[in-house]
Amino acid sequence: MKFERIDNNHVKFTFTITPDEFDHALQHAYRHIQDEVELKGFRKGKVSFNVYAQKVGLKGLYPDALNHAIGHKFDEALMIEEFVIVSEPSKVDIDFSKVSRTNPFEVSFVVAIKPEVKLGQYKGIEIPNVDTLVSNEEIDEEINRLLSMNATVEPKQEGNLENGDIAIFDFEGFKDGVPFEGGKAENYELKIGSKQFIPGFEDGMIGMAMGEEREINVTFPENYHSKELAGQPAVFKVKLHEIKVTKTSDLNDAWVETLNRDNIKTVDELKESIKNDIKSRKEQNARNEKIENALAKVVETATIDVPQEMFDQEIENFKRSVENQAKQYQLDLQTFITLSGLTEEEFEKQAQEASKRRVLQSLVIEEIAKVEGFTATEEEINNKYNELSEMYKMPVDEIKKYINDRLVINDITFEKALN
């Protein structure tokens, strides 16, 4: 194995692949297709590697075999202690005329490496405190939320549709007099004022009586996910079938007991509990905000030449995380972005900015831990495994199959650097 730096952030590796290594890689590639191989005189999936090599030849397996062999060489590269590799191989170079089962041949590839970090100021940074007082309005808002969660829904006995009512209705949307795809539903349930529909739709329904039909004129937002409808005027034909209202309980000790909260039996006890919860949440948010602001100052004074590959990888992680959030709501990524009030361009910008911030912050924290000599004791490592076990509801032995000591130690030193 040979390696050379080609710039501050990239290293080129050159490896020799021996005949034995390549033969092993070819057999590995063949196992992936063996079940589908059919040759005259042999049952499907029962053709051996040697027979296949004799009768068909192995050139067709070369691409997969080379990928497998290069993967093994990449694993070897990861063990080099001079630097930390932070990207997959790129710029793979192979002289295919020399690829052989009988003679060794060379392959090379380029990887990005973790950059050197030169810290500026990271001690004595003063960050203003964030207010964590809890107002009566915040407590009342949480109580109202709890009352709403435990509310019952009943048919409205009299009166027309008002803000806050629940409407059961049919609708169909038209653009230029023609129905558009996805614009029709029957017995749809919507709380008026929830802003689930495009602007103007819910306001246009206010005042309707049960059984009434109405046409509502709207204009789709410019950032609407359907480009055919974005910014376009449309008409919705609506028929209201039923109006429902939510009935909330009175705020009293009897209602508080129905919540089944430990040691909370009265309204005053509930308010005190809510106050403590909000204060804890605010204090945690305040701590996170102070850390974020302090890290921004540390990053600002540090000198780091980050390879683009690190940013690109974090952008992919960011998008994958958002996509997983969308799946929890049974939405595709594009719809989730639109419902978040963002255009594609705004989301892309947000992903890039957040990812850049994460990478730079992570690098300076690691460097602070290194400079300050933060380490993890055996007790701290065991405690961290127990925390993870509690979090994921898995035995520690099972956790260790997925997370090794090195990752746990990094996490502990990371936390010490933050503090």
Tab-separated table of C-alpha atoms in Angstrom:
chain	number	residue	atom	x	y	z
A	1	MET	CA	0.000	0.000	0.000
A	2	LYS	CA	1.259	3.488	-0.898
A	3	PHE	CA	-0.348	6.822	-0.127
A	4	GLU	CA	0.424	10.457	-0.823
A	5	ARG	CA	-1.235	13.739	0.026
A	6	ILE	CA	-2.423	15.496	-3.095
A	7	ASP	CA	-3.620	18.585	-1.165
A	8	ASN	CA	-4.470	19.545	2.427
A	9	ASN	CA	-7.712	17.592	2.387
A	10	HIS	CA	-7.130	14.610	0.088
A	11	VAL	CA	-4.938	11.520	0.004
A	12	LYS	CA	-4.325	9.191	-2.934
A	13	PHE	CA	-3.956	5.487	-2.125
A	14	THR	CA	-2.365	2.948	-4.451
A	15	PHE	CA	-2.872	-0.755	-3.736
A	16	THR	CA	-1.731	-3.985	-5.329
A	17	ILE	CA	-4.424	-6.607	-5.834
A	18	THR	CA	-2.905	-10.089	-5.881
A	19	PRO	CA	-4.248	-12.989	-8.006
A	20	ASP	CA	-5.583	-14.658	-4.835
A	21	GLU	CA	-7.404	-11.482	-3.774
A	22	PHE	CA	-8.937	-10.998	-7.208
A	23	ASP	CA	-9.961	-14.638	-7.445
A	24	HIS	CA	-11.661	-14.337	-4.067
A	25	ALA	CA	-13.457	-11.189	-5.289
A	26	LEU	CA	-14.586	-12.972	-8.481
A	27	GLN	CA	-16.012	-15.854	-6.467
A	28	HIS	CA	-17.802	-13.359	-4.241
A	29	ALA	CA	-19.288	-11.662	-7.320
A	30	TYR	CA	-20.339	-15.030	-8.732
A	31	ARG	CA	-22.182	-15.999	-5.547
A	32	HIS	CA	-24.424	-12.969	-6.079
A	33	ILE	CA	-25.653	-14.326	-9.424
A	34	GLN	CA	-25.255	-18.083	-8.963
A	35	ASP	CA	-28.914	-18.734	-8.090
A	36	GLU	CA	-29.981	-17.346	-11.486
A	37	VAL	CA	-27.343	-19.090	-13.639
A	38	GLU	CA	-28.681	-21.704	-16.090
A	39	LEU	CA	-26.456	-23.864	-18.322
A	40	LYS	CA	-27.345	-26.869	-20.433
A	41	GLY	CA	-26.926	-30.050	-18.404
A	42	PHE	CA	-27.089	-28.255	-15.056
A	43	ARG	CA	-29.968	-27.356	-12.801
A	44	LYS	CA	-30.619	-23.652	-12.301
A	45	GLY	CA	-28.418	-22.312	-9.507
A	46	LYS	CA	-26.224	-25.453	-9.389
A	47	VAL	CA	-23.449	-24.337	-11.759
A	48	SER	CA	-20.118	-24.170	-9.912
A	49	PHE	CA	-17.740	-21.225	-10.181
A	50	ASN	CA	-15.124	-23.239	-12.095
A	51	VAL	CA	-17.668	-24.589	-14.602
A	52	TYR	CA	-19.033	-21.078	-15.133
A	53	ALA	CA	-15.483	-19.754	-15.665
A	54	GLN	CA	-14.821	-22.501	-18.238
A	55	LYS	CA	-18.046	-22.271	-20.204
A	56	VAL	CA	-18.986	-18.588	-19.914
A	57	GLY	CA	-15.873	-16.723	-18.804
A	58	LEU	CA	-15.441	-14.272	-15.964
A	59	LYS	CA	-15.075	-10.901	-17.719
A	60	GLY	CA	-18.725	-10.095	-16.982
A	61	LEU	CA	-17.985	-10.403	-13.262
A	62	TYR	CA	-15.028	-8.005	-13.319
A	63	PRO	CA	-16.953	-4.803	-12.384
A	64	ASP	CA	-18.560	-6.343	-9.275
A	65	ALA	CA	-15.356	-8.159	-8.340
A	66	LEU	CA	-13.291	-4.978	-8.611
A	67	ASN	CA	-15.799	-3.090	-6.461
A	68	HIS	CA	-15.534	-5.823	-3.845
A	69	ALA	CA	-11.719	-5.823	-3.940
A	70	ILE	CA	-11.564	-2.028	-3.726
A	71	GLY	CA	-13.950	-2.158	-0.760
A	72	HIS	CA	-11.473	-4.385	1.071
A	73	LYS	CA	-8.611	-2.033	0.226
A	74	PHE	CA	-10.674	0.897	1.493
A	75	ASP	CA	-11.124	-0.969	4.794
A	76	GLU	CA	-7.330	-1.275	4.983
A	77	ALA	CA	-6.982	2.453	4.324
A	78	LEU	CA	-9.344	3.219	7.207
A	79	MET	CA	-6.840	1.615	9.596
A	80	ILE	CA	-4.103	4.151	8.768
A	81	GLU	CA	-3.425	6.234	11.901
A	82	GLU	CA	-1.806	9.236	10.208
A	83	PHE	CA	-5.200	10.729	9.341
A	84	VAL	CA	-8.946	10.132	9.561
A	85	ILE	CA	-10.752	9.338	6.312
A	86	VAL	CA	-14.102	11.142	5.984
A	87	SER	CA	-15.329	10.119	2.524
A	88	GLU	CA	-15.910	7.147	0.286
A	89	PRO	CA	-13.276	6.466	-2.426
A	90	SER	CA	-13.422	8.666	-5.516
A	91	LYS	CA	-11.362	9.028	-8.698
A	92	VAL	CA	-10.819	5.257	-8.812
A	93	ASP	CA	-8.078	4.500	-11.331
A	94	ILE	CA	-7.641	1.007	-12.835
A	95	ASP	CA	-5.654	-0.003	-15.914
A	96	PHE	CA	-8.135	-2.600	-17.207
A	97	SER	CA	-5.572	-3.987	-19.644
A	98	LYS	CA	-3.620	-5.233	-16.618
A	99	VAL	CA	-6.537	-6.708	-14.681
A	100	SER	CA	-5.733	-10.406	-14.427
A	101	ARG	CA	-6.357	-13.614	-12.460
A	102	THR	CA	-2.712	-14.614	-12.853
A	103	ASN	CA	-0.720	-11.410	-12.276
A	104	PRO	CA	-0.969	-8.702	-9.614
A	105	PHE	CA	-2.274	-5.301	-10.742
A	106	GLU	CA	-2.635	-1.871	-9.165
A	107	VAL	CA	-5.685	0.235	-8.307
A	108	SER	CA	-5.746	3.721	-6.831
A	109	PHE	CA	-8.382	5.991	-5.370
A	110	VAL	CA	-8.662	9.332	-3.611
A	111	VAL	CA	-10.288	10.003	-0.231
A	112	ALA	CA	-10.992	13.151	1.761
A	113	ILE	CA	-9.425	13.374	5.217
A	114	LYS	CA	-10.423	15.209	8.363
A	115	PRO	CA	-8.891	18.694	8.253
A	116	GLU	CA	-6.478	20.245	10.697
A	117	VAL	CA	-8.205	22.613	13.129
A	118	LYS	CA	-6.430	25.684	14.496
A	119	LEU	CA	-8.441	27.017	17.404
A	120	GLY	CA	-8.806	30.714	18.078
A	121	GLN	CA	-10.550	31.919	21.231
A	122	TYR	CA	-12.541	29.231	23.001
A	123	LYS	CA	-12.123	30.183	26.659
A	124	GLY	CA	-13.775	33.038	28.522
A	125	ILE	CA	-16.480	33.587	25.926
A	126	GLU	CA	-19.351	35.518	27.505
A	127	ILE	CA	-22.853	34.783	26.282
A	128	PRO	CA	-25.904	36.664	27.686
A	129	ASN	CA	-28.350	34.595	29.703
A	130	VAL	CA	-31.705	33.731	28.170
A	131	ASP	CA	-34.920	34.462	30.077
A	132	THR	CA	-36.480	31.276	31.490
A	133	LEU	CA	-39.339	32.819	33.490
A	134	VAL	CA	-42.721	31.146	32.971
A	135	SER	CA	-45.735	33.419	32.477
A	136	ASN	CA	-49.310	32.718	33.545
A	137	GLU	CA	-50.267	32.922	29.865
A	138	GLU	CA	-47.952	30.000	29.051
A	139	ILE	CA	-49.472	27.913	31.835
A	140	ASP	CA	-53.005	28.758	30.678
A	141	GLU	CA	-52.086	27.878	27.092
A	142	GLU	CA	-50.909	24.414	28.166
A	143	ILE	CA	-54.027	23.864	30.271
A	144	ASN	CA	-56.209	24.848	27.314
A	145	ARG	CA	-54.282	22.385	25.173
A	146	LEU	CA	-54.984	19.616	27.693
A	147	LEU	CA	-58.655	20.591	27.823
A	148	SER	CA	-58.812	20.460	24.012
A	149	MET	CA	-57.132	17.045	23.926
A	150	ASN	CA	-59.806	15.689	26.252
A	151	ALA	CA	-62.696	17.487	24.569
A	152	THR	CA	-65.724	15.717	23.105
A	153	VAL	CA	-67.195	16.393	19.668
A	154	GLU	CA	-70.945	16.911	19.305
A	155	PRO	CA	-73.285	17.917	16.446
A	156	LYS	CA	-74.017	21.651	16.408
A	157	GLN	CA	-77.683	22.080	17.251
A	158	GLU	CA	-78.235	25.518	15.720
A	159	GLY	CA	-76.458	28.280	13.861
A	160	ASN	CA	-74.173	28.431	10.844
A	161	LEU	CA	-70.522	27.426	10.416
A	162	GLU	CA	-68.140	29.485	12.559
A	163	ASN	CA	-64.422	29.669	13.136
A	164	GLY	CA	-63.430	26.730	15.373
A	165	ASP	CA	-66.312	24.518	14.215
A	166	ILE	CA	-65.716	21.173	12.513
A	167	ALA	CA	-67.202	20.922	9.017
A	168	ILE	CA	-68.151	17.688	7.227
A	169	PHE	CA	-68.416	18.482	3.516
A	170	ASP	CA	-67.848	17.488	-0.110
A	171	PHE	CA	-65.638	19.569	-2.366
A	172	GLU	CA	-64.305	19.622	-5.903
A	173	GLY	CA	-61.743	22.042	-7.324
A	174	PHE	CA	-61.770	23.514	-10.828
A	175	LYS	CA	-59.118	25.406	-12.781
A	176	ASP	CA	-60.378	27.184	-15.886
A	177	GLY	CA	-63.620	25.249	-15.459
A	178	VAL	CA	-61.886	21.847	-15.543
A	179	PRO	CA	-61.561	19.567	-12.448
A	180	PHE	CA	-57.934	19.064	-11.409
A	181	GLU	CA	-56.322	15.923	-10.006
A	182	GLY	CA	-56.424	15.543	-6.224
A	183	GLY	CA	-58.973	18.331	-5.847
A	184	LYS	CA	-62.005	16.246	-4.903
A	185	ALA	CA	-63.220	14.572	-1.701
A	186	GLU	CA	-66.457	13.499	-0.042
A	187	ASN	CA	-67.414	13.757	3.635
A	188	TYR	CA	-64.144	15.544	4.341
A	189	GLU	CA	-63.652	16.654	7.965
A	190	LEU	CA	-61.971	19.997	8.626
A	191	LYS	CA	-61.682	22.250	11.651
A	192	ILE	CA	-62.308	25.779	10.405
A	193	GLY	CA	-59.386	28.030	11.311
A	194	SER	CA	-56.838	25.199	11.367
A	195	LYS	CA	-55.303	26.546	8.127
A	196	GLN	CA	-55.003	23.051	6.667
A	197	PHE	CA	-56.334	24.279	3.321
A	198	ILE	CA	-54.934	26.957	1.062
A	199	PRO	CA	-55.527	30.593	2.107
A	200	GLY	CA	-59.093	31.775	1.570
A	201	PHE	CA	-60.756	28.350	1.515
A	202	GLU	CA	-61.676	28.084	5.199
A	203	ASP	CA	-62.656	31.756	5.444
A	204	GLY	CA	-64.870	31.215	2.401
A	205	MET	CA	-66.813	28.492	4.219
A	206	ILE	CA	-67.641	30.587	7.291
A	207	GLY	CA	-71.362	31.322	7.530
A	208	MET	CA	-72.492	28.258	5.567
A	209	ALA	CA	-75.598	26.423	6.744
A	210	MET	CA	-76.000	22.645	6.758
A	211	GLY	CA	-77.043	21.468	3.308
A	212	GLU	CA	-75.831	24.676	1.656
A	213	GLU	CA	-73.767	24.613	-1.550
A	214	ARG	CA	-71.256	27.354	-2.243
A	215	GLU	CA	-68.500	28.256	-4.726
A	216	ILE	CA	-65.282	29.531	-3.169
A	217	ASN	CA	-62.707	31.436	-5.223
A	218	VAL	CA	-59.085	30.997	-4.166
A	219	THR	CA	-55.557	31.456	-5.493
A	220	PHE	CA	-52.960	28.744	-4.892
A	221	PRO	CA	-49.733	29.899	-3.173
A	222	GLU	CA	-46.724	30.518	-5.406
A	223	ASN	CA	-44.802	27.772	-3.566
A	224	TYR	CA	-47.578	25.153	-3.890
A	225	HIS	CA	-46.116	21.680	-4.495
A	226	SER	CA	-48.036	21.210	-7.783
A	227	LYS	CA	-46.355	23.457	-10.346
A	228	GLU	CA	-49.479	23.330	-12.550
A	229	LEU	CA	-51.510	24.967	-9.754
A	230	ALA	CA	-48.885	27.192	-8.083
A	231	GLY	CA	-50.009	30.823	-8.224
A	232	GLN	CA	-53.141	29.937	-10.214
A	233	PRO	CA	-56.768	30.964	-9.467
A	234	ALA	CA	-59.258	28.157	-8.831
A	235	VAL	CA	-62.882	27.598	-7.825
A	236	PHE	CA	-64.007	25.027	-5.260
A	237	LYS	CA	-67.591	23.796	-5.270
A	238	VAL	CA	-68.502	22.922	-1.689
A	239	LYS	CA	-71.522	21.208	-0.113
A	240	LEU	CA	-71.755	21.307	3.693
A	241	HIS	CA	-73.343	18.206	5.254
A	242	GLU	CA	-72.792	18.611	8.976
A	243	ILE	CA	-71.364	20.968	11.593
A	244	LYS	CA	-69.771	19.721	14.795
A	245	VAL	CA	-68.475	21.582	17.830
A	246	THR	CA	-65.955	20.617	20.480
A	247	LYS	CA	-67.086	20.650	24.091
A	248	THR	CA	-64.339	21.048	26.677
A	249	SER	CA	-64.630	20.132	30.340
A	250	ASP	CA	-64.713	22.738	33.074
A	251	LEU	CA	-61.352	23.358	34.724
A	252	ASN	CA	-61.799	21.866	38.177
A	253	ASP	CA	-60.259	19.293	40.515
A	254	ALA	CA	-62.569	16.538	39.245
A	255	TRP	CA	-61.280	17.006	35.679
A	256	VAL	CA	-57.655	17.088	36.888
A	257	GLU	CA	-58.124	13.668	38.508
A	258	THR	CA	-59.217	12.209	35.145
A	259	LEU	CA	-55.728	12.994	33.771
A	260	ASN	CA	-54.270	10.261	36.034
A	261	ARG	CA	-51.062	12.164	36.695
A	262	ASP	CA	-48.992	10.949	39.643
A	263	ASN	CA	-49.589	13.004	42.812
A	264	ILE	CA	-51.568	15.653	40.919
A	265	LYS	CA	-55.138	15.913	42.158
A	266	THR	CA	-56.001	19.624	42.092
A	267	VAL	CA	-55.940	22.525	39.625
A	268	ASP	CA	-53.226	24.274	41.663
A	269	GLU	CA	-51.044	21.152	41.645
A	270	LEU	CA	-51.531	20.817	37.885
A	271	LYS	CA	-50.529	24.441	37.310
A	272	GLU	CA	-47.415	23.998	39.451
A	273	SER	CA	-46.472	20.826	37.551
A	274	ILE	CA	-46.976	22.548	34.195
A	275	LYS	CA	-44.920	25.527	35.377
A	276	ASN	CA	-42.037	23.232	36.375
A	277	ASP	CA	-42.203	21.350	33.056
A	278	ILE	CA	-42.146	24.563	31.020
A	279	LYS	CA	-39.290	25.953	33.134
A	280	SER	CA	-37.222	22.781	32.653
A	281	ARG	CA	-37.847	22.906	28.925
A	282	LYS	CA	-36.914	26.593	28.768
A	283	GLU	CA	-33.739	26.004	30.773
A	284	GLN	CA	-32.696	23.191	28.432
A	285	ASN	CA	-33.460	25.358	25.397
A	286	ALA	CA	-31.555	28.250	26.979
A	287	ARG	CA	-28.544	26.001	27.575
A	288	ASN	CA	-28.685	24.782	23.982
A	289	GLU	CA	-28.947	28.359	22.736
A	290	LYS	CA	-25.951	29.452	24.818
A	291	ILE	CA	-23.929	26.499	23.525
A	292	GLU	CA	-24.969	27.328	19.953
A	293	ASN	CA	-23.953	30.986	20.355
A	294	ALA	CA	-20.664	30.084	22.053
A	295	LEU	CA	-19.807	27.568	19.336
A	296	ALA	CA	-20.569	30.163	16.674
A	297	LYS	CA	-17.927	32.425	18.244
A	298	VAL	CA	-15.410	29.560	18.507
A	299	VAL	CA	-15.969	28.620	14.860
A	300	GLU	CA	-15.639	32.261	13.834
A	301	THR	CA	-12.137	32.533	15.316
A	302	ALA	CA	-10.934	29.058	14.258
A	303	THR	CA	-9.065	28.261	11.051
A	304	ILE	CA	-10.420	25.186	9.250
A	305	ASP	CA	-10.155	24.160	5.607
A	306	VAL	CA	-13.011	21.649	5.351
A	307	PRO	CA	-13.192	19.266	2.365
A	308	GLN	CA	-16.451	19.637	0.451
A	309	GLU	CA	-17.099	15.911	0.905
A	310	MET	CA	-17.747	16.461	4.632
A	311	PHE	CA	-20.362	19.108	3.886
A	312	ASP	CA	-21.968	16.966	1.171
A	313	GLN	CA	-22.211	13.962	3.477
A	314	GLU	CA	-23.821	16.037	6.247
A	315	ILE	CA	-26.296	17.529	3.758
A	316	GLU	CA	-27.355	13.985	2.845
A	317	ASN	CA	-27.712	13.144	6.545
A	318	PHE	CA	-29.833	16.263	7.072
A	319	LYS	CA	-32.145	15.442	4.168
A	320	ARG	CA	-32.442	11.806	5.249
A	321	SER	CA	-33.435	12.963	8.729
A	322	VAL	CA	-36.138	15.275	7.342
A	323	GLU	CA	-37.339	12.506	5.023
A	324	ASN	CA	-37.702	10.173	8.027
A	325	GLN	CA	-39.730	12.861	9.808
A	326	ALA	CA	-41.980	13.113	6.754
A	327	LYS	CA	-42.522	9.337	6.741
A	328	GLN	CA	-43.774	9.512	10.331
A	329	TYR	CA	-46.626	11.642	8.997
A	330	GLN	CA	-47.019	9.386	5.928
A	331	LEU	CA	-45.876	12.208	3.650
A	332	ASP	CA	-43.307	12.346	0.879
A	333	LEU	CA	-40.411	14.767	1.305
A	334	GLN	CA	-41.727	17.342	-1.195
A	335	THR	CA	-45.156	17.571	0.461
A	336	PHE	CA	-43.552	17.805	3.913
A	337	ILE	CA	-41.336	20.681	2.737
A	338	THR	CA	-44.346	22.510	1.277
A	339	LEU	CA	-46.409	22.048	4.446
A	340	SER	CA	-43.447	23.451	6.404
A	341	GLY	CA	-43.899	26.659	4.417
A	342	LEU	CA	-40.664	26.314	2.432
A	343	THR	CA	-39.875	26.331	-1.264
A	344	GLU	CA	-37.413	23.770	-2.653
A	345	GLU	CA	-34.781	26.502	-2.910
A	346	GLU	CA	-35.339	27.600	0.705
A	347	PHE	CA	-35.133	24.009	1.943
A	348	GLU	CA	-31.912	23.436	-0.011
A	349	LYS	CA	-30.414	26.598	1.473
A	350	GLN	CA	-31.507	25.547	4.965
A	351	ALA	CA	-29.939	22.099	4.477
A	352	GLN	CA	-26.637	23.598	3.337
A	353	GLU	CA	-26.444	26.165	6.143
A	354	ALA	CA	-27.398	23.690	8.888
A	355	SER	CA	-24.964	21.073	7.574
A	356	LYS	CA	-22.083	23.524	7.335
A	357	ARG	CA	-22.773	24.677	10.888
A	358	ARG	CA	-22.886	21.098	12.220
A	359	VAL	CA	-19.621	20.073	10.551
A	360	LEU	CA	-17.700	23.137	11.750
A	361	GLN	CA	-19.076	22.877	15.291
A	362	SER	CA	-18.256	19.178	15.501
A	363	LEU	CA	-14.679	19.797	14.364
A	364	VAL	CA	-13.966	22.568	16.890
A	365	ILE	CA	-15.522	20.560	19.751
A	366	GLU	CA	-13.351	17.543	18.906
A	367	GLU	CA	-10.277	19.771	18.817
A	368	ILE	CA	-11.117	21.359	22.179
A	369	ALA	CA	-11.496	17.881	23.707
A	370	LYS	CA	-8.114	16.919	22.236
A	371	VAL	CA	-6.316	20.094	23.390
A	372	GLU	CA	-7.789	19.933	26.894
A	373	GLY	CA	-7.024	16.220	27.180
A	374	PHE	CA	-10.568	15.169	27.935
A	375	THR	CA	-10.864	11.421	28.353
A	376	ALA	CA	-13.542	8.964	29.368
A	377	THR	CA	-13.265	6.815	32.496
A	378	GLU	CA	-14.454	3.217	32.580
A	379	GLU	CA	-17.318	4.280	34.858
A	380	GLU	CA	-18.396	6.985	32.393
A	381	ILE	CA	-18.294	4.511	29.504
A	382	ASN	CA	-20.451	2.019	31.427
A	383	ASN	CA	-22.883	4.775	32.422
A	384	LYS	CA	-23.187	5.867	28.796
A	385	TYR	CA	-23.944	2.304	27.683
A	386	ASN	CA	-26.606	2.095	30.406
A	387	GLU	CA	-28.126	5.386	29.187
A	388	LEU	CA	-28.264	4.049	25.630
A	389	SER	CA	-29.747	0.794	26.888
A	390	GLU	CA	-32.487	2.740	28.676
A	391	MET	CA	-33.087	4.977	25.672
A	392	TYR	CA	-33.398	2.178	23.107
A	393	LYS	CA	-34.924	-0.409	25.467
A	394	MET	CA	-32.186	-2.918	24.583
A	395	PRO	CA	-29.680	-4.891	26.707
A	396	VAL	CA	-26.181	-3.394	26.880
A	397	ASP	CA	-24.702	-6.452	25.107
A	398	GLU	CA	-27.093	-5.844	22.214
A	399	ILE	CA	-26.212	-2.126	22.119
A	400	LYS	CA	-22.506	-3.027	21.831
A	401	LYS	CA	-23.211	-4.878	18.582
A	402	TYR	CA	-24.104	-1.549	16.980
A	403	ILE	CA	-22.031	0.978	18.936
A	404	ASN	CA	-18.397	0.408	19.865
A	405	ASP	CA	-16.310	1.875	22.691
A	406	ARG	CA	-14.672	4.395	20.397
A	407	LEU	CA	-18.012	6.005	19.514
A	408	VAL	CA	-19.042	6.075	23.172
A	409	ILE	CA	-15.723	7.647	24.216
A	410	ASN	CA	-16.077	10.264	21.476
A	411	ASP	CA	-19.561	11.088	22.737
A	412	ILE	CA	-18.373	11.483	26.337
A	413	THR	CA	-15.410	13.708	25.442
A	414	PHE	CA	-17.705	15.668	23.117
A	415	GLU	CA	-20.026	16.432	26.060
A	416	LYS	CA	-17.081	17.443	28.265
A	417	ALA	CA	-15.852	19.855	25.616
A	418	LEU	CA	-19.339	21.376	25.366
A	419	ASN	CA	-19.376	22.008	29.093
